[in-house]
Amino acid sequence: MLASFFHAWNGLIHTVVHQRNMRVHLVSALLVGLVGSGIELGLAEKVTLIFCVLLIFFAEILNSALEHLVDLATRHFDEKARLTKDAAAAGVLVLATGTVVIFAAILVHNWQTVASSGPQIARQVALGLPLALCVMVLVLPQPRSVWVDRLAFLGGALLLGALAPRTASSVFTAMNAGLLFVAGAAARQRRRERAGHR
């Protein structure tokens, strides 16, 4: 069972390292988590947002697996292979679009709560945007010093620690901690792969 978890973890990190869209989804999920941990939402809204984030991750990982399978089966250009990849990507696009619509609907439905949460929103912006920047640095594919990654991870952890005491939802805070950990693991894996290619 532990080996199965390890292989699944490797699949997640591989997708973050090698798929640009997964990196975009990861940063977007962090922003959703910042909203969820900054304003009071009902249980239904929280579950819906978390489920949407997980569903998009699942779809992107499945899309990546399907792309690898098609590439393995087809060594040259094939119209059916292209259509297969396009259809899988379309599935992710539909889910991502639906998530944006659901997120907007939740904010509109809770507009009075949002409007009365000025200080909380200001705190989330002041600490959350630098946290999102730290995660972006960790998942960017460009080569950089190990110290940049370590500073980005440490900075993200400190910012998350500053946000945690006043969170409106410990579930979203935990989700953001998990996303920061995944970003750090992806940065580490990217360095290992680069070292292996030298």
mmCIF file with all atom_site columns, C-alpha atoms in Angstrom:
data_model
loop_
_atom_site.group_PDB
_atom_site.id
_atom_site.type_symbol
_atom_site.label_atom_id
_atom_site.label_alt_id
_atom_site.label_comp_id
_atom_site.label_asym_id
_atom_site.label_entity_id
_atom_site.label_seq_id
_atom_site.pdbx_PDB_ins_code
_atom_site.Cartn_x
_atom_site.Cartn_y
_atom_site.Cartn_z
_atom_site.occupancy
_atom_site.B_iso_or_equiv
_atom_site.pdbx_formal_charge
_atom_site.auth_seq_id
_atom_site.auth_comp_id
_atom_site.auth_asym_id
_atom_site.auth_atom_id
_atom_site.pdbx_PDB_model_num
ATOM 1   C CA . MET A 1 1   ? 0.000   0.000  0.000   1.00 0.00 ? 1   MET A CA 1
ATOM 2   C CA . LEU A 1 2   ? 2.858   2.367  0.812   1.00 0.00 ? 2   LEU A CA 1
ATOM 3   C CA . ALA A 1 3   ? 4.421   1.655  -2.592  1.00 0.00 ? 3   ALA A CA 1
ATOM 4   C CA . SER A 1 4   ? 1.098   2.459  -4.295  1.00 0.00 ? 4   SER A CA 1
ATOM 5   C CA . PHE A 1 5   ? 0.943   5.785  -2.473  1.00 0.00 ? 5   PHE A CA 1
ATOM 6   C CA . PHE A 1 6   ? 4.545   6.521  -3.476  1.00 0.00 ? 6   PHE A CA 1
ATOM 7   C CA . HIS A 1 7   ? 3.800   5.822  -7.158  1.00 0.00 ? 7   HIS A CA 1
ATOM 8   C CA . ALA A 1 8   ? 0.655   7.971  -7.031  1.00 0.00 ? 8   ALA A CA 1
ATOM 9   C CA . TRP A 1 9   ? 2.639   10.802 -5.397  1.00 0.00 ? 9   TRP A CA 1
ATOM 10  C CA . ASN A 1 10  ? 5.277   10.536 -8.140  1.00 0.00 ? 10  ASN A CA 1
ATOM 11  C CA . GLY A 1 11  ? 2.514   10.781 -10.751 1.00 0.00 ? 11  GLY A CA 1
ATOM 12  C CA . LEU A 1 12  ? 1.172   13.960 -9.159  1.00 0.00 ? 12  LEU A CA 1
ATOM 13  C CA . ILE A 1 13  ? 4.602   15.586 -8.933  1.00 0.00 ? 13  ILE A CA 1
ATOM 14  C CA . HIS A 1 14  ? 5.510   14.503 -12.491 1.00 0.00 ? 14  HIS A CA 1
ATOM 15  C CA . THR A 1 15  ? 2.346   16.174 -13.772 1.00 0.00 ? 15  THR A CA 1
ATOM 16  C CA . VAL A 1 16  ? 3.131   19.417 -11.926 1.00 0.00 ? 16  VAL A CA 1
ATOM 17  C CA . VAL A 1 17  ? 6.719   19.410 -13.231 1.00 0.00 ? 17  VAL A CA 1
ATOM 18  C CA . HIS A 1 18  ? 5.904   18.625 -16.864 1.00 0.00 ? 18  HIS A CA 1
ATOM 19  C CA . GLN A 1 19  ? 2.426   20.055 -17.521 1.00 0.00 ? 19  GLN A CA 1
ATOM 20  C CA . ARG A 1 20  ? 2.073   23.826 -17.734 1.00 0.00 ? 20  ARG A CA 1
ATOM 21  C CA . ASN A 1 21  ? -1.693  23.683 -17.237 1.00 0.00 ? 21  ASN A CA 1
ATOM 22  C CA . MET A 1 22  ? -1.290  21.704 -14.010 1.00 0.00 ? 22  MET A CA 1
ATOM 23  C CA . ARG A 1 23  ? 0.981   24.463 -12.692 1.00 0.00 ? 23  ARG A CA 1
ATOM 24  C CA . VAL A 1 24  ? -1.712  27.017 -13.571 1.00 0.00 ? 24  VAL A CA 1
ATOM 25  C CA . HIS A 1 25  ? -4.341  24.891 -11.808 1.00 0.00 ? 25  HIS A CA 1
ATOM 26  C CA . LEU A 1 26  ? -2.131  24.598 -8.726  1.00 0.00 ? 26  LEU A CA 1
ATOM 27  C CA . VAL A 1 27  ? -1.698  28.378 -8.386  1.00 0.00 ? 27  VAL A CA 1
ATOM 28  C CA . SER A 1 28  ? -5.416  28.894 -9.116  1.00 0.00 ? 28  SER A CA 1
ATOM 29  C CA . ALA A 1 29  ? -6.304  26.367 -6.411  1.00 0.00 ? 29  ALA A CA 1
ATOM 30  C CA . LEU A 1 30  ? -4.148  28.311 -3.962  1.00 0.00 ? 30  LEU A CA 1
ATOM 31  C CA . LEU A 1 31  ? -6.043  31.516 -4.817  1.00 0.00 ? 31  LEU A CA 1
ATOM 32  C CA . VAL A 1 32  ? -9.358  29.708 -4.264  1.00 0.00 ? 32  VAL A CA 1
ATOM 33  C CA . GLY A 1 33  ? -7.999  28.485 -0.927  1.00 0.00 ? 33  GLY A CA 1
ATOM 34  C CA . LEU A 1 34  ? -7.067  32.037 0.032   1.00 0.00 ? 34  LEU A CA 1
ATOM 35  C CA . VAL A 1 35  ? -10.611 33.204 -0.648  1.00 0.00 ? 35  VAL A CA 1
ATOM 36  C CA . GLY A 1 36  ? -12.051 30.251 1.262   1.00 0.00 ? 36  GLY A CA 1
ATOM 37  C CA . SER A 1 37  ? -9.809  30.860 4.258   1.00 0.00 ? 37  SER A CA 1
ATOM 38  C CA . GLY A 1 38  ? -10.459 34.620 4.211   1.00 0.00 ? 38  GLY A CA 1
ATOM 39  C CA . ILE A 1 39  ? -14.245 34.861 4.212   1.00 0.00 ? 39  ILE A CA 1
ATOM 40  C CA . GLU A 1 40  ? -16.908 32.880 6.036   1.00 0.00 ? 40  GLU A CA 1
ATOM 41  C CA . LEU A 1 41  ? -18.563 30.362 3.728   1.00 0.00 ? 41  LEU A CA 1
ATOM 42  C CA . GLY A 1 42  ? -21.162 27.718 4.478   1.00 0.00 ? 42  GLY A CA 1
ATOM 43  C CA . LEU A 1 43  ? -20.317 24.030 4.500   1.00 0.00 ? 43  LEU A CA 1
ATOM 44  C CA . ALA A 1 44  ? -21.950 23.470 1.103   1.00 0.00 ? 44  ALA A CA 1
ATOM 45  C CA . GLU A 1 45  ? -19.856 26.224 -0.510  1.00 0.00 ? 45  GLU A CA 1
ATOM 46  C CA . LYS A 1 46  ? -16.649 24.916 1.057   1.00 0.00 ? 46  LYS A CA 1
ATOM 47  C CA . VAL A 1 47  ? -17.297 21.352 -0.072  1.00 0.00 ? 47  VAL A CA 1
ATOM 48  C CA . THR A 1 48  ? -18.233 22.534 -3.570  1.00 0.00 ? 48  THR A CA 1
ATOM 49  C CA . LEU A 1 49  ? -15.048 24.586 -4.013  1.00 0.00 ? 49  LEU A CA 1
ATOM 50  C CA . ILE A 1 50  ? -12.772 21.845 -2.670  1.00 0.00 ? 50  ILE A CA 1
ATOM 51  C CA . PHE A 1 51  ? -14.496 19.249 -4.844  1.00 0.00 ? 51  PHE A CA 1
ATOM 52  C CA . CYS A 1 52  ? -14.076 21.488 -7.919  1.00 0.00 ? 52  CYS A CA 1
ATOM 53  C CA . VAL A 1 53  ? -10.343 21.926 -7.214  1.00 0.00 ? 53  VAL A CA 1
ATOM 54  C CA . LEU A 1 54  ? -9.839  18.188 -6.763  1.00 0.00 ? 54  LEU A CA 1
ATOM 55  C CA . LEU A 1 55  ? -11.886 17.382 -9.855  1.00 0.00 ? 55  LEU A CA 1
ATOM 56  C CA . ILE A 1 56  ? -9.766  19.698 -12.016 1.00 0.00 ? 56  ILE A CA 1
ATOM 57  C CA . PHE A 1 57  ? -6.569  18.152 -10.632 1.00 0.00 ? 57  PHE A CA 1
ATOM 58  C CA . PHE A 1 58  ? -7.942  14.693 -11.367 1.00 0.00 ? 58  PHE A CA 1
ATOM 59  C CA . ALA A 1 59  ? -8.911  15.663 -14.917 1.00 0.00 ? 59  ALA A CA 1
ATOM 60  C CA . GLU A 1 60  ? -5.511  17.247 -15.635 1.00 0.00 ? 60  GLU A CA 1
ATOM 61  C CA . ILE A 1 61  ? -3.648  14.204 -14.305 1.00 0.00 ? 61  ILE A CA 1
ATOM 62  C CA . LEU A 1 62  ? -5.867  11.917 -16.384 1.00 0.00 ? 62  LEU A CA 1
ATOM 63  C CA . ASN A 1 63  ? -5.319  14.132 -19.434 1.00 0.00 ? 63  ASN A CA 1
ATOM 64  C CA . SER A 1 64  ? -1.553  13.912 -18.929 1.00 0.00 ? 64  SER A CA 1
ATOM 65  C CA . ALA A 1 65  ? -1.709  10.118 -18.598 1.00 0.00 ? 65  ALA A CA 1
ATOM 66  C CA . LEU A 1 66  ? -3.769  9.878  -21.780 1.00 0.00 ? 66  LEU A CA 1
ATOM 67  C CA . GLU A 1 67  ? -1.310  12.082 -23.679 1.00 0.00 ? 67  GLU A CA 1
ATOM 68  C CA . HIS A 1 68  ? 1.566   9.817  -22.635 1.00 0.00 ? 68  HIS A CA 1
ATOM 69  C CA . LEU A 1 69  ? -0.401  6.749  -23.665 1.00 0.00 ? 69  LEU A CA 1
ATOM 70  C CA . VAL A 1 70  ? -1.216  8.214  -27.083 1.00 0.00 ? 70  VAL A CA 1
ATOM 71  C CA . ASP A 1 71  ? 2.436   9.223  -27.584 1.00 0.00 ? 71  ASP A CA 1
ATOM 72  C CA . LEU A 1 72  ? 3.521   5.708  -26.666 1.00 0.00 ? 72  LEU A CA 1
ATOM 73  C CA . ALA A 1 73  ? 1.080   4.098  -29.107 1.00 0.00 ? 73  ALA A CA 1
ATOM 74  C CA . THR A 1 74  ? 1.644   6.508  -32.004 1.00 0.00 ? 74  THR A CA 1
ATOM 75  C CA . ARG A 1 75  ? 5.161   7.367  -33.129 1.00 0.00 ? 75  ARG A CA 1
ATOM 76  C CA . HIS A 1 76  ? 4.084   9.552  -36.067 1.00 0.00 ? 76  HIS A CA 1
ATOM 77  C CA . PHE A 1 77  ? 1.335   12.099 -36.683 1.00 0.00 ? 77  PHE A CA 1
ATOM 78  C CA . ASP A 1 78  ? -2.109  10.560 -36.643 1.00 0.00 ? 78  ASP A CA 1
ATOM 79  C CA . GLU A 1 79  ? -5.354  12.538 -36.875 1.00 0.00 ? 79  GLU A CA 1
ATOM 80  C CA . LYS A 1 80  ? -7.111  10.210 -34.410 1.00 0.00 ? 80  LYS A CA 1
ATOM 81  C CA . ALA A 1 81  ? -4.295  10.688 -31.888 1.00 0.00 ? 81  ALA A CA 1
ATOM 82  C CA . ARG A 1 82  ? -4.668  14.468 -32.215 1.00 0.00 ? 82  ARG A CA 1
ATOM 83  C CA . LEU A 1 83  ? -8.436  14.238 -31.770 1.00 0.00 ? 83  LEU A CA 1
ATOM 84  C CA . THR A 1 84  ? -7.968  12.035 -28.687 1.00 0.00 ? 84  THR A CA 1
ATOM 85  C CA . LYS A 1 85  ? -5.628  14.551 -27.095 1.00 0.00 ? 85  LYS A CA 1
ATOM 86  C CA . ASP A 1 86  ? -7.897  17.468 -28.029 1.00 0.00 ? 86  ASP A CA 1
ATOM 87  C CA . ALA A 1 87  ? -10.944 15.742 -26.543 1.00 0.00 ? 87  ALA A CA 1
ATOM 88  C CA . ALA A 1 88  ? -9.112  15.030 -23.271 1.00 0.00 ? 88  ALA A CA 1
ATOM 89  C CA . ALA A 1 89  ? -7.954  18.650 -23.085 1.00 0.00 ? 89  ALA A CA 1
ATOM 90  C CA . ALA A 1 90  ? -11.523 19.792 -23.793 1.00 0.00 ? 90  ALA A CA 1
ATOM 91  C CA . GLY A 1 91  ? -12.706 17.798 -20.779 1.00 0.00 ? 91  GLY A CA 1
ATOM 92  C CA . VAL A 1 92  ? -10.304 19.718 -18.537 1.00 0.00 ? 92  VAL A CA 1
ATOM 93  C CA . LEU A 1 93  ? -11.376 23.019 -20.118 1.00 0.00 ? 93  LEU A CA 1
ATOM 94  C CA . VAL A 1 94  ? -15.059 22.275 -19.463 1.00 0.00 ? 94  VAL A CA 1
ATOM 95  C CA . LEU A 1 95  ? -14.339 21.479 -15.801 1.00 0.00 ? 95  LEU A CA 1
ATOM 96  C CA . ALA A 1 96  ? -12.159 24.577 -15.366 1.00 0.00 ? 96  ALA A CA 1
ATOM 97  C CA . THR A 1 97  ? -14.807 26.814 -16.940 1.00 0.00 ? 97  THR A CA 1
ATOM 98  C CA . GLY A 1 98  ? -17.482 25.264 -14.748 1.00 0.00 ? 98  GLY A CA 1
ATOM 99  C CA . THR A 1 99  ? -15.347 25.856 -11.669 1.00 0.00 ? 99  THR A CA 1
ATOM 100 C CA . VAL A 1 100 ? -14.933 29.543 -12.528 1.00 0.00 ? 100 VAL A CA 1
ATOM 101 C CA . VAL A 1 101 ? -18.712 29.847 -12.928 1.00 0.00 ? 101 VAL A CA 1
ATOM 102 C CA . ILE A 1 102 ? -19.335 28.048 -9.617  1.00 0.00 ? 102 ILE A CA 1
ATOM 103 C CA . PHE A 1 103 ? -16.741 30.221 -7.854  1.00 0.00 ? 103 PHE A CA 1
ATOM 104 C CA . ALA A 1 104 ? -18.378 33.394 -9.222  1.00 0.00 ? 104 ALA A CA 1
ATOM 105 C CA . ALA A 1 105 ? -21.838 32.142 -8.217  1.00 0.00 ? 105 ALA A CA 1
ATOM 106 C CA . ILE A 1 106 ? -20.644 31.454 -4.667  1.00 0.00 ? 106 ILE A CA 1
ATOM 107 C CA . LEU A 1 107 ? -19.152 34.941 -4.374  1.00 0.00 ? 107 LEU A CA 1
ATOM 108 C CA . VAL A 1 108 ? -22.313 36.571 -5.747  1.00 0.00 ? 108 VAL A CA 1
ATOM 109 C CA . HIS A 1 109 ? -24.534 34.483 -3.439  1.00 0.00 ? 109 HIS A CA 1
ATOM 110 C CA . ASN A 1 110 ? -22.384 35.499 -0.437  1.00 0.00 ? 110 ASN A CA 1
ATOM 111 C CA . TRP A 1 111 ? -21.892 39.105 -1.559  1.00 0.00 ? 111 TRP A CA 1
ATOM 112 C CA . GLN A 1 112 ? -23.031 40.609 1.765   1.00 0.00 ? 112 GLN A CA 1
ATOM 113 C CA . THR A 1 113 ? -20.427 38.524 3.579   1.00 0.00 ? 113 THR A CA 1
ATOM 114 C CA . VAL A 1 114 ? -17.784 39.513 1.027   1.00 0.00 ? 114 VAL A CA 1
ATOM 115 C CA . ALA A 1 115 ? -18.731 43.210 1.254   1.00 0.00 ? 115 ALA A CA 1
ATOM 116 C CA . SER A 1 116 ? -18.532 43.187 5.050   1.00 0.00 ? 116 SER A CA 1
ATOM 117 C CA . SER A 1 117 ? -15.168 41.390 5.140   1.00 0.00 ? 117 SER A CA 1
ATOM 118 C CA . GLY A 1 118 ? -12.948 44.324 4.151   1.00 0.00 ? 118 GLY A CA 1
ATOM 119 C CA . PRO A 1 119 ? -10.184 43.805 6.750   1.00 0.00 ? 119 PRO A CA 1
ATOM 120 C CA . GLN A 1 120 ? -10.068 40.051 6.130   1.00 0.00 ? 120 GLN A CA 1
ATOM 121 C CA . ILE A 1 121 ? -9.852  40.567 2.375   1.00 0.00 ? 121 ILE A CA 1
ATOM 122 C CA . ALA A 1 122 ? -7.087  43.164 2.818   1.00 0.00 ? 122 ALA A CA 1
ATOM 123 C CA . ARG A 1 123 ? -5.140  40.674 4.973   1.00 0.00 ? 123 ARG A CA 1
ATOM 124 C CA . GLN A 1 124 ? -5.637  37.887 2.435   1.00 0.00 ? 124 GLN A CA 1
ATOM 125 C CA . VAL A 1 125 ? -4.418  40.139 -0.389  1.00 0.00 ? 125 VAL A CA 1
ATOM 126 C CA . ALA A 1 126 ? -1.439  41.493 1.580   1.00 0.00 ? 126 ALA A CA 1
ATOM 127 C CA . LEU A 1 127 ? -0.220  38.044 2.648   1.00 0.00 ? 127 LEU A CA 1
ATOM 128 C CA . GLY A 1 128 ? -1.879  35.815 0.058   1.00 0.00 ? 128 GLY A CA 1
ATOM 129 C CA . LEU A 1 129 ? -0.493  37.390 -3.104  1.00 0.00 ? 129 LEU A CA 1
ATOM 130 C CA . PRO A 1 130 ? 3.129   37.019 -1.914  1.00 0.00 ? 130 PRO A CA 1
ATOM 131 C CA . LEU A 1 131 ? 2.262   33.413 -0.946  1.00 0.00 ? 131 LEU A CA 1
ATOM 132 C CA . ALA A 1 132 ? 0.925   32.797 -4.462  1.00 0.00 ? 132 ALA A CA 1
ATOM 133 C CA . LEU A 1 133 ? 4.129   34.360 -5.845  1.00 0.00 ? 133 LEU A CA 1
ATOM 134 C CA . CYS A 1 134 ? 6.238   31.957 -3.750  1.00 0.00 ? 134 CYS A CA 1
ATOM 135 C CA . VAL A 1 135 ? 4.281   28.991 -5.131  1.00 0.00 ? 135 VAL A CA 1
ATOM 136 C CA . MET A 1 136 ? 4.650   30.356 -8.682  1.00 0.00 ? 136 MET A CA 1
ATOM 137 C CA . VAL A 1 137 ? 8.419   30.590 -8.227  1.00 0.00 ? 137 VAL A CA 1
ATOM 138 C CA . LEU A 1 138 ? 8.528   26.978 -7.027  1.00 0.00 ? 138 LEU A CA 1
ATOM 139 C CA . VAL A 1 139 ? 6.601   25.604 -10.021 1.00 0.00 ? 139 VAL A CA 1
ATOM 140 C CA . LEU A 1 140 ? 8.193   27.708 -12.768 1.00 0.00 ? 140 LEU A CA 1
ATOM 141 C CA . PRO A 1 141 ? 10.196  25.509 -15.162 1.00 0.00 ? 141 PRO A CA 1
ATOM 142 C CA . GLN A 1 142 ? 13.114  27.936 -15.589 1.00 0.00 ? 142 GLN A CA 1
ATOM 143 C CA . PRO A 1 143 ? 16.473  26.881 -14.084 1.00 0.00 ? 143 PRO A CA 1
ATOM 144 C CA . ARG A 1 144 ? 17.403  28.655 -10.857 1.00 0.00 ? 144 ARG A CA 1
ATOM 145 C CA . SER A 1 145 ? 19.556  28.255 -7.789  1.00 0.00 ? 145 SER A CA 1
ATOM 146 C CA . VAL A 1 146 ? 18.496  25.855 -5.071  1.00 0.00 ? 146 VAL A CA 1
ATOM 147 C CA . TRP A 1 147 ? 18.548  28.826 -2.693  1.00 0.00 ? 147 TRP A CA 1
ATOM 148 C CA . VAL A 1 148 ? 15.795  30.555 -4.649  1.00 0.00 ? 148 VAL A CA 1
ATOM 149 C CA . ASP A 1 149 ? 13.572  27.498 -4.223  1.00 0.00 ? 149 ASP A CA 1
ATOM 150 C CA . ARG A 1 150 ? 14.413  27.217 -0.541  1.00 0.00 ? 150 ARG A CA 1
ATOM 151 C CA . LEU A 1 151 ? 13.690  30.910 0.073   1.00 0.00 ? 151 LEU A CA 1
ATOM 152 C CA . ALA A 1 152 ? 10.405  30.661 -1.870  1.00 0.00 ? 152 ALA A CA 1
ATOM 153 C CA . PHE A 1 153 ? 9.324   27.616 0.164   1.00 0.00 ? 153 PHE A CA 1
ATOM 154 C CA . LEU A 1 154 ? 10.355  29.177 3.477   1.00 0.00 ? 154 LEU A CA 1
ATOM 155 C CA . GLY A 1 155 ? 8.701   32.474 2.554   1.00 0.00 ? 155 GLY A CA 1
ATOM 156 C CA . GLY A 1 156 ? 5.517   30.635 1.581   1.00 0.00 ? 156 GLY A CA 1
ATOM 157 C CA . ALA A 1 157 ? 5.516   28.695 4.864   1.00 0.00 ? 157 ALA A CA 1
ATOM 158 C CA . LEU A 1 158 ? 5.987   31.893 6.896   1.00 0.00 ? 158 LEU A CA 1
ATOM 159 C CA . LEU A 1 159 ? 3.196   33.676 5.011   1.00 0.00 ? 159 LEU A CA 1
ATOM 160 C CA . LEU A 1 160 ? 0.900   30.689 5.482   1.00 0.00 ? 160 LEU A CA 1
ATOM 161 C CA . GLY A 1 161 ? 1.790   30.683 9.174   1.00 0.00 ? 161 GLY A CA 1
ATOM 162 C CA . ALA A 1 162 ? 0.887   34.381 9.401   1.00 0.00 ? 162 ALA A CA 1
ATOM 163 C CA . LEU A 1 163 ? -2.476  33.719 7.718   1.00 0.00 ? 163 LEU A CA 1
ATOM 164 C CA . ALA A 1 164 ? -3.381  30.608 9.736   1.00 0.00 ? 164 ALA A CA 1
ATOM 165 C CA . PRO A 1 165 ? -4.278  32.165 13.134  1.00 0.00 ? 165 PRO A CA 1
ATOM 166 C CA . ARG A 1 166 ? -7.049  34.308 11.634  1.00 0.00 ? 166 ARG A CA 1
ATOM 167 C CA . THR A 1 167 ? -8.366  31.827 9.090   1.00 0.00 ? 167 THR A CA 1
ATOM 168 C CA . ALA A 1 168 ? -12.074 31.518 8.408   1.00 0.00 ? 168 ALA A CA 1
ATOM 169 C CA . SER A 1 169 ? -11.567 27.854 7.459   1.00 0.00 ? 169 SER A CA 1
ATOM 170 C CA . SER A 1 170 ? -8.832  25.552 8.686   1.00 0.00 ? 170 SER A CA 1
ATOM 171 C CA . VAL A 1 171 ? -9.723  23.164 5.824   1.00 0.00 ? 171 VAL A CA 1
ATOM 172 C CA . PHE A 1 172 ? -8.752  25.746 3.187   1.00 0.00 ? 172 PHE A CA 1
ATOM 173 C CA . THR A 1 173 ? -5.632  26.652 5.160   1.00 0.00 ? 173 THR A CA 1
ATOM 174 C CA . ALA A 1 174 ? -4.656  22.961 5.245   1.00 0.00 ? 174 ALA A CA 1
ATOM 175 C CA . MET A 1 175 ? -5.352  22.726 1.506   1.00 0.00 ? 175 MET A CA 1
ATOM 176 C CA . ASN A 1 176 ? -3.029  25.674 0.884   1.00 0.00 ? 176 ASN A CA 1
ATOM 177 C CA . ALA A 1 177 ? -0.346  24.065 3.036   1.00 0.00 ? 177 ALA A CA 1
ATOM 178 C CA . GLY A 1 178 ? -0.685  20.915 0.942   1.00 0.00 ? 178 GLY A CA 1
ATOM 179 C CA . LEU A 1 179 ? -0.411  22.918 -2.288  1.00 0.00 ? 179 LEU A CA 1
ATOM 180 C CA . LEU A 1 180 ? 2.744   24.647 -1.012  1.00 0.00 ? 180 LEU A CA 1
ATOM 181 C CA . PHE A 1 181 ? 4.200   21.227 -0.156  1.00 0.00 ? 181 PHE A CA 1
ATOM 182 C CA . VAL A 1 182 ? 3.371   19.902 -3.642  1.00 0.00 ? 182 VAL A CA 1
ATOM 183 C CA . ALA A 1 183 ? 5.011   22.966 -5.221  1.00 0.00 ? 183 ALA A CA 1
ATOM 184 C CA . GLY A 1 184 ? 8.131   22.431 -3.112  1.00 0.00 ? 184 GLY A CA 1
ATOM 185 C CA . ALA A 1 185 ? 8.262   18.742 -4.070  1.00 0.00 ? 185 ALA A CA 1
ATOM 186 C CA . ALA A 1 186 ? 7.892   19.682 -7.747  1.00 0.00 ? 186 ALA A CA 1
ATOM 187 C CA . ALA A 1 187 ? 10.802  22.142 -7.506  1.00 0.00 ? 187 ALA A CA 1
ATOM 188 C CA . ARG A 1 188 ? 12.932  19.442 -5.885  1.00 0.00 ? 188 ARG A CA 1
ATOM 189 C CA . GLN A 1 189 ? 12.006  16.893 -8.569  1.00 0.00 ? 189 GLN A CA 1
ATOM 190 C CA . ARG A 1 190 ? 12.822  19.360 -11.345 1.00 0.00 ? 190 ARG A CA 1
ATOM 191 C CA . ARG A 1 191 ? 16.302  19.918 -9.866  1.00 0.00 ? 191 ARG A CA 1
ATOM 192 C CA . ARG A 1 192 ? 16.858  16.148 -9.647  1.00 0.00 ? 192 ARG A CA 1
ATOM 193 C CA . GLU A 1 193 ? 15.862  15.672 -13.270 1.00 0.00 ? 193 GLU A CA 1
ATOM 194 C CA . ARG A 1 194 ? 18.184  18.451 -14.408 1.00 0.00 ? 194 ARG A CA 1
ATOM 195 C CA . ALA A 1 195 ? 21.048  16.958 -12.420 1.00 0.00 ? 195 ALA A CA 1
ATOM 196 C CA . GLY A 1 196 ? 20.322  13.560 -13.996 1.00 0.00 ? 196 GLY A CA 1
ATOM 197 C CA . HIS A 1 197 ? 20.523  15.010 -17.521 1.00 0.00 ? 197 HIS A CA 1
ATOM 198 C CA . ARG A 1 198 ? 23.968  16.492 -16.967 1.00 0.00 ? 198 ARG A CA 1
#
